[in-house]
mmCIF file of C-alpha atoms in Angstrom:
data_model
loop_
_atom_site.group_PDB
_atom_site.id
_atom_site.type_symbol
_atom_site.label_atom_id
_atom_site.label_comp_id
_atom_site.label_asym_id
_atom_site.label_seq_id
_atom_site.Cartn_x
_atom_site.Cartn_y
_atom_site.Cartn_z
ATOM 1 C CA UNK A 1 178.931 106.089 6.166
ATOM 2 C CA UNK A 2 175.420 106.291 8.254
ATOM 3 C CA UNK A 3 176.184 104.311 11.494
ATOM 4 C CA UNK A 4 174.051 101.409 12.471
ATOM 5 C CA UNK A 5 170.667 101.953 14.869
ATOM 6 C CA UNK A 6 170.705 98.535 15.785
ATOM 7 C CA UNK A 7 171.940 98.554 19.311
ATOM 8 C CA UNK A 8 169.025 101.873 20.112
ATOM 9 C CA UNK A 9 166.152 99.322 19.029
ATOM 10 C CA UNK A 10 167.388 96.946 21.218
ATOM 11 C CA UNK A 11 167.024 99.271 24.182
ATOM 12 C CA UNK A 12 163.715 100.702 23.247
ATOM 13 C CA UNK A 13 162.522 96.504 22.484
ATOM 14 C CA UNK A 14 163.637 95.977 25.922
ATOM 15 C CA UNK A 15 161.509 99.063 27.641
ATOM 16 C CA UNK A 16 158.407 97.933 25.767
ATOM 17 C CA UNK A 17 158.929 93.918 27.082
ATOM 18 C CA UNK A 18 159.122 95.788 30.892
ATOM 19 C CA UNK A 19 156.566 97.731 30.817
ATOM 20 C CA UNK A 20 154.468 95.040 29.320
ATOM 21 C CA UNK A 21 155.780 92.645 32.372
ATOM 22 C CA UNK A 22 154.925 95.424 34.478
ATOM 23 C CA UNK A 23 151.062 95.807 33.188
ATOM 24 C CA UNK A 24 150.393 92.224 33.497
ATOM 25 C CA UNK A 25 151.753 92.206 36.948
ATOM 26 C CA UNK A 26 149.283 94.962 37.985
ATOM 27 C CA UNK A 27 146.302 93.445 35.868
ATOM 28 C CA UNK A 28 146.866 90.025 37.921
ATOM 29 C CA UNK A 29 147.230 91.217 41.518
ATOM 30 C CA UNK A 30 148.683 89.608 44.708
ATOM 31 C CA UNK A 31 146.495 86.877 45.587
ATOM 32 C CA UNK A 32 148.189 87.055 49.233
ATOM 33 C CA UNK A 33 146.784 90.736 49.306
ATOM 34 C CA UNK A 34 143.407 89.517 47.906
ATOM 35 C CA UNK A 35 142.657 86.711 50.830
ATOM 36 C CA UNK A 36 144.096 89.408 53.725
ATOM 37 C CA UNK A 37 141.139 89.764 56.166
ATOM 38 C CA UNK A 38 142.398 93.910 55.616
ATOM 39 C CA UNK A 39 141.011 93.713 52.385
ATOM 40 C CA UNK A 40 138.494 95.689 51.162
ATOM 41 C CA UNK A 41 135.953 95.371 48.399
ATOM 42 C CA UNK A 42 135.778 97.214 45.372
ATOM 43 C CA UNK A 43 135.015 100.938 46.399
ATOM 44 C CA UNK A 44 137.405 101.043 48.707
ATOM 45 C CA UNK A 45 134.996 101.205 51.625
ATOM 46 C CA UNK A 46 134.555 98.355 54.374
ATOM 47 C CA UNK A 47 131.270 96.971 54.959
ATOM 48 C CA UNK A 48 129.539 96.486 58.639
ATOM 49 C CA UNK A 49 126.420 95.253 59.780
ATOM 50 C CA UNK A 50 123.891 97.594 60.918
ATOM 51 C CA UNK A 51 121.004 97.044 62.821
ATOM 52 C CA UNK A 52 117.981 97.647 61.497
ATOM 53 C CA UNK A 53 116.113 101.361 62.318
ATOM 54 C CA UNK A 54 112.446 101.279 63.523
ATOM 55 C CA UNK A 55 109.482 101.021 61.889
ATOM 56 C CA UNK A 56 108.548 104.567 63.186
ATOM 57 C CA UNK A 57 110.098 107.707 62.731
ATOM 58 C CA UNK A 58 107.739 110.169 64.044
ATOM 59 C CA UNK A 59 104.387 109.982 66.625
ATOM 60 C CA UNK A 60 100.766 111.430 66.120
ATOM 61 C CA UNK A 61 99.662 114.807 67.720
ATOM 62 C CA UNK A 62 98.705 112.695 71.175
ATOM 63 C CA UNK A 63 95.360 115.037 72.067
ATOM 64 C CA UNK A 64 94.137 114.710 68.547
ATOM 65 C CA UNK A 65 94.500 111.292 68.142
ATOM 66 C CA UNK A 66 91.022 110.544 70.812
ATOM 67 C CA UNK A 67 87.859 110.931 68.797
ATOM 68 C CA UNK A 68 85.104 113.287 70.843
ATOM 69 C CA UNK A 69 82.662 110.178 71.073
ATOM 70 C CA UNK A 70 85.247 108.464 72.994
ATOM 71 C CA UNK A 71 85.908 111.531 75.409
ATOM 72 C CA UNK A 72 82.354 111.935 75.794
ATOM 73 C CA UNK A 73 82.376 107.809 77.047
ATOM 74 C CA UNK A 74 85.469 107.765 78.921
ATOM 75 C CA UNK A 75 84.872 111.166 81.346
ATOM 76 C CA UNK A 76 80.507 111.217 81.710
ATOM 77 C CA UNK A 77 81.111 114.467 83.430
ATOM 78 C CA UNK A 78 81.428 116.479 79.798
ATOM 79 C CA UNK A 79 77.874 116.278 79.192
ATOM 80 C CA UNK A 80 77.379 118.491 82.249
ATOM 81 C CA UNK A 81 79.239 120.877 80.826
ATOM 82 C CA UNK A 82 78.446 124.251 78.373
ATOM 83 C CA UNK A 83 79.364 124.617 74.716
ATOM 84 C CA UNK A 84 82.089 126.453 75.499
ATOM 85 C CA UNK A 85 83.834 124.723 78.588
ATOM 86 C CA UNK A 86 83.170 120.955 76.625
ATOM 87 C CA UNK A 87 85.244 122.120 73.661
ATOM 88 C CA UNK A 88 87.974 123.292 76.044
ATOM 89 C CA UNK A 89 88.247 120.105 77.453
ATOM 90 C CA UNK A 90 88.038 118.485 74.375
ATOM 91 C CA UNK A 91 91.484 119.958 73.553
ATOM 92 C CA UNK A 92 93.152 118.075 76.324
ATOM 93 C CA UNK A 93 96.462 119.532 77.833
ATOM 94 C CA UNK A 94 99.871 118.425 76.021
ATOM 95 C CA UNK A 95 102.878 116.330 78.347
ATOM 96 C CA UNK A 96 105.999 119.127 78.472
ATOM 97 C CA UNK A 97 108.435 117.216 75.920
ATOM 98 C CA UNK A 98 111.727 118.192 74.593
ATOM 99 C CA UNK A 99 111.356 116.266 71.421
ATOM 100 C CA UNK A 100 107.884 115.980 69.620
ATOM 101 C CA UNK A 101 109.433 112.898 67.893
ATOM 102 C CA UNK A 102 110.519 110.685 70.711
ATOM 103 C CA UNK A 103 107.720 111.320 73.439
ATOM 104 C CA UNK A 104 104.370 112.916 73.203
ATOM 105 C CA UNK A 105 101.087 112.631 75.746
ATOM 106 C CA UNK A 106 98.303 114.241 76.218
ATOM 107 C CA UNK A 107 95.003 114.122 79.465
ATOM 108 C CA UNK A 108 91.678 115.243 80.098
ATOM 109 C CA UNK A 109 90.603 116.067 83.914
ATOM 110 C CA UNK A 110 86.526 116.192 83.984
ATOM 111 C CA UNK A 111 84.812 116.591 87.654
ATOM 112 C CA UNK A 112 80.602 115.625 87.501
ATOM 113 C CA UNK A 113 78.858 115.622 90.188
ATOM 114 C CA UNK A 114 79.250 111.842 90.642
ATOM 115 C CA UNK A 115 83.194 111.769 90.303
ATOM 116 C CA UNK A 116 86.257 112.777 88.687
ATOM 117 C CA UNK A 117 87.758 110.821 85.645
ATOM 118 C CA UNK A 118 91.220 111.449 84.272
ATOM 119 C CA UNK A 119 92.559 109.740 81.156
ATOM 120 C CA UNK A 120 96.037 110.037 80.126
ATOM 121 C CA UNK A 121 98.138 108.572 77.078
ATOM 122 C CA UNK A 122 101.550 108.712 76.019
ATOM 123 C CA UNK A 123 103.425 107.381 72.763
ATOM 124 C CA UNK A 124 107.422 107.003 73.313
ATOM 125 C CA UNK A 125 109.512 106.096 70.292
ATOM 126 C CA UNK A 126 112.558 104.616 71.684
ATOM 127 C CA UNK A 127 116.156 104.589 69.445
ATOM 128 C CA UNK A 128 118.894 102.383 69.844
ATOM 129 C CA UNK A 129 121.736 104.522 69.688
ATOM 130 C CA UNK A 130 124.041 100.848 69.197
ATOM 131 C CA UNK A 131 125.165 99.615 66.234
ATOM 132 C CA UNK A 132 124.445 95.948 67.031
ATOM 133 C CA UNK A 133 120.666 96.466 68.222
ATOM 134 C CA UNK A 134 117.604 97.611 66.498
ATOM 135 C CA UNK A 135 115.081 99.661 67.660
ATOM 136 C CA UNK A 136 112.535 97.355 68.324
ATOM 137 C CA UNK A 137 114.923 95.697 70.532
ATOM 138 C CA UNK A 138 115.499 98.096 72.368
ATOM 139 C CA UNK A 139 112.274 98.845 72.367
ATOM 140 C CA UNK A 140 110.958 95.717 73.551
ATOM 141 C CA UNK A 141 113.532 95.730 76.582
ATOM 142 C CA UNK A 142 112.046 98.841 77.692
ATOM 143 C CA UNK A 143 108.522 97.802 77.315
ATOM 144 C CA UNK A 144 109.976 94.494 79.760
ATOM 145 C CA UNK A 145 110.743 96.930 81.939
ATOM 146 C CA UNK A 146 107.249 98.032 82.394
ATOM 147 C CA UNK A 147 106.259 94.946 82.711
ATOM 148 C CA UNK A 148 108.364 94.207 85.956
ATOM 149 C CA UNK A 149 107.270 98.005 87.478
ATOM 150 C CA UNK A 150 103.489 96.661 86.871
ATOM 151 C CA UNK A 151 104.792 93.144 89.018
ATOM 152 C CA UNK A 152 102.259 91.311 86.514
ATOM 153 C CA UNK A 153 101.688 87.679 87.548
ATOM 154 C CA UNK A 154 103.218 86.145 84.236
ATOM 155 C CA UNK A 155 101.483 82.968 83.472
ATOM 156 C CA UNK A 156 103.357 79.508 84.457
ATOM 157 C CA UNK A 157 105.593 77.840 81.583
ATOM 158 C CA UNK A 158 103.337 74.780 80.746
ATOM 159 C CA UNK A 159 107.099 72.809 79.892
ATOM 160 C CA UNK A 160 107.581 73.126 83.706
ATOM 161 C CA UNK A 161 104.206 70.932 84.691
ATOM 162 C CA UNK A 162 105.404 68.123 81.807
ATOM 163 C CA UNK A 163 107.425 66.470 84.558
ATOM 164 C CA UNK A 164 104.502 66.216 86.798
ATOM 165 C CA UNK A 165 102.556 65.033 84.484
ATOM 166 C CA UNK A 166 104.805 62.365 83.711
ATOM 167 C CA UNK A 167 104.927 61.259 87.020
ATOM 168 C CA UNK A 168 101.157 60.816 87.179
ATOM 169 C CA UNK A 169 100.858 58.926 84.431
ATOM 170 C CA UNK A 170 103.444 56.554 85.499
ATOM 171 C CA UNK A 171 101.845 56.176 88.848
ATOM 172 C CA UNK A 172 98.698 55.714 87.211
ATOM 173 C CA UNK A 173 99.776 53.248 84.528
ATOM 174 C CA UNK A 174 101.342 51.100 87.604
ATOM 175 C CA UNK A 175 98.316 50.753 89.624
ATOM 176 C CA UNK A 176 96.906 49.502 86.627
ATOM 177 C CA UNK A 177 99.333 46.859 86.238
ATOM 178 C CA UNK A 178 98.901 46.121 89.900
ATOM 179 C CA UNK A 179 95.000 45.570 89.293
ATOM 180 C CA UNK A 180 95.613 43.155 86.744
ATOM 181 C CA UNK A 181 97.972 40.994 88.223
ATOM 182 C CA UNK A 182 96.023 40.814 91.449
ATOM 183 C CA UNK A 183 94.542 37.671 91.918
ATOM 184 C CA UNK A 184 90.362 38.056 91.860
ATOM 185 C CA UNK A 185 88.193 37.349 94.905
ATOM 186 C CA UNK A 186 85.673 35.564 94.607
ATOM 187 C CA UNK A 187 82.081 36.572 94.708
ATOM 188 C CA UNK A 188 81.705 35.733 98.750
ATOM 189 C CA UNK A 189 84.554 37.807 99.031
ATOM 190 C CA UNK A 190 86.664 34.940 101.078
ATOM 191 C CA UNK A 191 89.491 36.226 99.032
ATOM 192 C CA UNK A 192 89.697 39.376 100.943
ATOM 193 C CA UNK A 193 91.325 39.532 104.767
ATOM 194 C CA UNK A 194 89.871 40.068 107.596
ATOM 195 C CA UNK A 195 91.140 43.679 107.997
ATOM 196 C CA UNK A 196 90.951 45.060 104.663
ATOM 197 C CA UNK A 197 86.757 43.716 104.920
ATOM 198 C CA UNK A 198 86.651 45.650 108.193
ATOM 199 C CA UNK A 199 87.427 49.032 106.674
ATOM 200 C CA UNK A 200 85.122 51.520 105.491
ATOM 201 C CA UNK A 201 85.696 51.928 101.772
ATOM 202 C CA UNK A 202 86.947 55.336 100.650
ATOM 203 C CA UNK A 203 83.347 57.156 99.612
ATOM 204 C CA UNK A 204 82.412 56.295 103.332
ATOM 205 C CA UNK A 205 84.871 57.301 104.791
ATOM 206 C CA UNK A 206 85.035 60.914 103.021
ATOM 207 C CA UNK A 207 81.245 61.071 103.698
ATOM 208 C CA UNK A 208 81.561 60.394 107.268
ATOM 209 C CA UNK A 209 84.527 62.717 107.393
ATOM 210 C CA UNK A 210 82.156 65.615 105.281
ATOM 211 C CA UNK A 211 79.518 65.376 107.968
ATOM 212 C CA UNK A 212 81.883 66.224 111.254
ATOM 213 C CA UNK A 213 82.613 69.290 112.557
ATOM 214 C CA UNK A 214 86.324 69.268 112.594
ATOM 215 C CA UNK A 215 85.976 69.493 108.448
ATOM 216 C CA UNK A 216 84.303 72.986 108.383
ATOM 217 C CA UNK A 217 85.240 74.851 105.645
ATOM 218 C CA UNK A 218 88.099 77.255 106.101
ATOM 219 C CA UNK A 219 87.025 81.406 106.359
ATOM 220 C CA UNK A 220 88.469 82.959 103.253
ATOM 221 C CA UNK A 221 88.757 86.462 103.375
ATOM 222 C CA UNK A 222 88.532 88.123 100.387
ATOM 223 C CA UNK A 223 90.177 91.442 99.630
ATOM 224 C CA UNK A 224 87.485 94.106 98.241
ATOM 225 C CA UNK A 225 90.461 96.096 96.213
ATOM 226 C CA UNK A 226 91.340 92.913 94.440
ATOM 227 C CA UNK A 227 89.612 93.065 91.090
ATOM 228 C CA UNK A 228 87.196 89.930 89.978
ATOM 229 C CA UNK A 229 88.372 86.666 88.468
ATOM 230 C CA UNK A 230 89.424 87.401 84.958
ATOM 231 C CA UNK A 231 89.811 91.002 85.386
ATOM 232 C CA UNK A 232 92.838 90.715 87.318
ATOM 233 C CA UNK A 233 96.162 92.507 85.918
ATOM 234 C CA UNK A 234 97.430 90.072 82.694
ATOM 235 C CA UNK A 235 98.896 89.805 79.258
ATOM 236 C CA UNK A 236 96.546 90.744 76.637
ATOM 237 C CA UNK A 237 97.311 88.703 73.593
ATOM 238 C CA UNK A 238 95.104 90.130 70.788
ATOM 239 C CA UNK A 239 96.785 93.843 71.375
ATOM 240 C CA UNK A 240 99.635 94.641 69.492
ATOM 241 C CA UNK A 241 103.314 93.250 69.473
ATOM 242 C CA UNK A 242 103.022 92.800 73.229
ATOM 243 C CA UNK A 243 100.347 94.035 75.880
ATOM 244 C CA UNK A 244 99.330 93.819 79.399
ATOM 245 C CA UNK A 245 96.710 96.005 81.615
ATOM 246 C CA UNK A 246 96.801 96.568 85.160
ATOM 247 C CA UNK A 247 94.395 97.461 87.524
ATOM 248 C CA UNK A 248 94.986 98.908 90.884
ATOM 249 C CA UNK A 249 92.560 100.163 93.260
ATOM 250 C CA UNK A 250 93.709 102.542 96.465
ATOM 251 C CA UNK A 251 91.596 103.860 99.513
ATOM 252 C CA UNK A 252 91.930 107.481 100.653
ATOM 253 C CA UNK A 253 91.282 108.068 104.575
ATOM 254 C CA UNK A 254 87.475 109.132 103.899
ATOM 255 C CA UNK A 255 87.187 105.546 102.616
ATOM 256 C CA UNK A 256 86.805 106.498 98.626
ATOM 257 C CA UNK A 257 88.127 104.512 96.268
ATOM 258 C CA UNK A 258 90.210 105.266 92.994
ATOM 259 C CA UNK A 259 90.572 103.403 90.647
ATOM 260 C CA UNK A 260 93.471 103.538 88.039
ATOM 261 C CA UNK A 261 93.383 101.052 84.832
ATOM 262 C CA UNK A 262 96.753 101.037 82.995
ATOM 263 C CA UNK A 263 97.327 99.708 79.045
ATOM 264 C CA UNK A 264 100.972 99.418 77.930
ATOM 265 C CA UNK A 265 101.527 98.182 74.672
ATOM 266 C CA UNK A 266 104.100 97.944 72.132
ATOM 267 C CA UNK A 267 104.315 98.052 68.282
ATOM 268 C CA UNK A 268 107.414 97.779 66.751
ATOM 269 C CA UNK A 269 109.681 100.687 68.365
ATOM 270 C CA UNK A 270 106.841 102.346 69.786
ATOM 271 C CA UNK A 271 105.415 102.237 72.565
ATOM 272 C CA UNK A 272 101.827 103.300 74.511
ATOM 273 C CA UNK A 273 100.795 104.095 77.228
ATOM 274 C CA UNK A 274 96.968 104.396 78.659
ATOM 275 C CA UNK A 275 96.045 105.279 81.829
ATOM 276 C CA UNK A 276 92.571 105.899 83.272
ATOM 277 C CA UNK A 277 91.289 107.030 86.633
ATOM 278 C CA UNK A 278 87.887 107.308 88.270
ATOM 279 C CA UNK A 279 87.089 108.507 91.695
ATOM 280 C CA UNK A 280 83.442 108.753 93.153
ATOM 281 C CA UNK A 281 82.920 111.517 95.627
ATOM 282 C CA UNK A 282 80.380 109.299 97.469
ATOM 283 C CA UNK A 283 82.113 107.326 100.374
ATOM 284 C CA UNK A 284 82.789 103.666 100.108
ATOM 285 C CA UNK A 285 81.781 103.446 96.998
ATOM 286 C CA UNK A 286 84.141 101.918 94.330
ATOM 287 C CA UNK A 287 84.600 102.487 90.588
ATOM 288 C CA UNK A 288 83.597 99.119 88.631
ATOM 289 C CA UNK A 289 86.535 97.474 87.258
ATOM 290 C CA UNK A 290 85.137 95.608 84.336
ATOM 291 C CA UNK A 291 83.837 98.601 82.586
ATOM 292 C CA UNK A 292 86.968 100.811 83.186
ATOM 293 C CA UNK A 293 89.250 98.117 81.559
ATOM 294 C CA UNK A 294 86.577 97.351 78.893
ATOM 295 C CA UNK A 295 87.293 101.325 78.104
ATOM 296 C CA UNK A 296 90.703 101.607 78.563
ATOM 297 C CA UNK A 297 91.244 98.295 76.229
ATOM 298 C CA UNK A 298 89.016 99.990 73.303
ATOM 299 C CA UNK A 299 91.123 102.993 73.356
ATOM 300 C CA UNK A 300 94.369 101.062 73.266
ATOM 301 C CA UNK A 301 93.121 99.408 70.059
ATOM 302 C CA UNK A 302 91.698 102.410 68.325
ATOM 303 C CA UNK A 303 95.457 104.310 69.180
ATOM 304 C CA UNK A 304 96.908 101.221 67.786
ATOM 305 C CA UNK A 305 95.210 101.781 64.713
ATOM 306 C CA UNK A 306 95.899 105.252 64.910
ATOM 307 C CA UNK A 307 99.455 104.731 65.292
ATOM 308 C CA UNK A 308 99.594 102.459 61.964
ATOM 309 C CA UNK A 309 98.417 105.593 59.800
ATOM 310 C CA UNK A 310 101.363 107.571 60.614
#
């Protein structure tokens, strides 16, 4: 008689409902293992936040990047030179640099018979090697570094003169009041005392003062290395992310003056440097500052645009 197989597909009915327990288990998932903050997302790989990289990567070939027209503006003693000996100086002479990517520079020396000019410029890429800051961060702390080796005269917060102003007005707007709750004289004037009729009113008085001699005007010096008004070291606004120039002028012992006009700017994580001297060989006489910085400023702009092609 064939035996009965009923007790075997019991046992394989119950593997297939355990397994199938089993599958829907893993299909669902933990949701305690889902919310744990060591979670990661599908992948397998954790995500961080990265700062972002620069907008530059590389820098142009510094002694190409000056056009001959400007050389030929910039150091007048070129045009005293032959074919041969203006092309050479044309080339320039590169900064020693470890890494053509990071820092480049390039200068020109000319002597004339008038003076000596030297222009120099350098580009600097600057990397944040952190995580957490980008390169033009970093970039822009360095260039506010520059800023405080220059000791610029940064302009005055106009929130810190509101209070003043306040205070002014609220004077003002009280001796107003005070005028028009004053009772009126009348046209004899009896309404006025004795004493206040006696003084001298205020234009008199600051007339009389103007014509003595203990109200002579006080002898300013002024110092002949200071530049003019308006050409004094200062932010430049229309340059770049951020800009300033400075403008220093020193006295040797035989009484010649050099002067050095200095451009720093900065464009994303990038930043420039121009510097241009000028030193007559006649004695006491001084380089003009207005047309140096007028120079200096056009070749910041035209290495700023420069700097955008690459």
């Amino acid at each position: 008689m064939a035996r009965k197989a009923y007790p075997r597909r019991a046992r394989v009915t119950g593997t297939l409902m355990l397994l199938v327990a089993l599958g829907a288990a893993g299909c669902t998932g933990d949701p305690a293992a889902e919310d744990s903050p060591d979670a990661k997302p599908a992948g397998g790989q954790a995500t961080t936040a990265q700062a972002e990289p620069g907008k530059y990567q590389t820098l142009p070939q510094p002694c190409r990047a000056v056009e001959t027209g400007t050389l030929d503006a910039m150091l007048p003693g070129l045009a005293e030179l032959d074919q041969e000996q203006r092309q050479k100086a044309y080339e320039g002479t590169s900064s020693v640099t470890y890494d053509s990517d990071r820092r480049t520079g390039c200068r020109w020396k000319v002597d004339s018979a008038d003076a000596g000019h030297l222009l120099r410029i350098d580009f600097e890429r600057v990397v944040s090697y952190s995580a957490s800051v980008s390169d033009d961060a970093r970039a822009q702390a360095v260039y506010g570094d520059r800023m405080k080796e220059a000791d610029l005269p940064l302009p005055s917060d106009p929130r810190e003169e509101q209070p003043e102003r306040r205070a002014d007005d609220s004077a003002k707007a009280d001796r107003d009041e005070a005028r028009a709750t004053a009772p009126a004289d009348d046209e004899a004037g009896q309404g006025a005392s004795p004493e206040t009729s006696e003084k001298p009113g205020k234009g008199e008085e600051e007339k009389r003062k103007g014509t003595g001699k203990s109200e002579e005007p006080a002898d300013e010096t002024v110092d002949p290395s200071a530049p003019a008004e308006g050409l004094e070291p200062r932010l430049l606004q229309e340059l770049a992310d951020d800009a300033f120039i400075d403008d220093q002028l020193t006295t040797s012992s035989s009484g010649s003056g050099q002067r050095t006009v200095t451009v720093v700017f900065r464009t994303s994580n990038v930043i420039v440097t121009v510097e241009y001297e000028a030193q007559p060989k006649q004695v006491a006489e001084v380089p003009d500052s207005a047309s140096m910085q007028e120079k200096a400023r056009e070749l910041a702009v035209l290495l700023a645009e420069r700097l955008s092609d690459v």
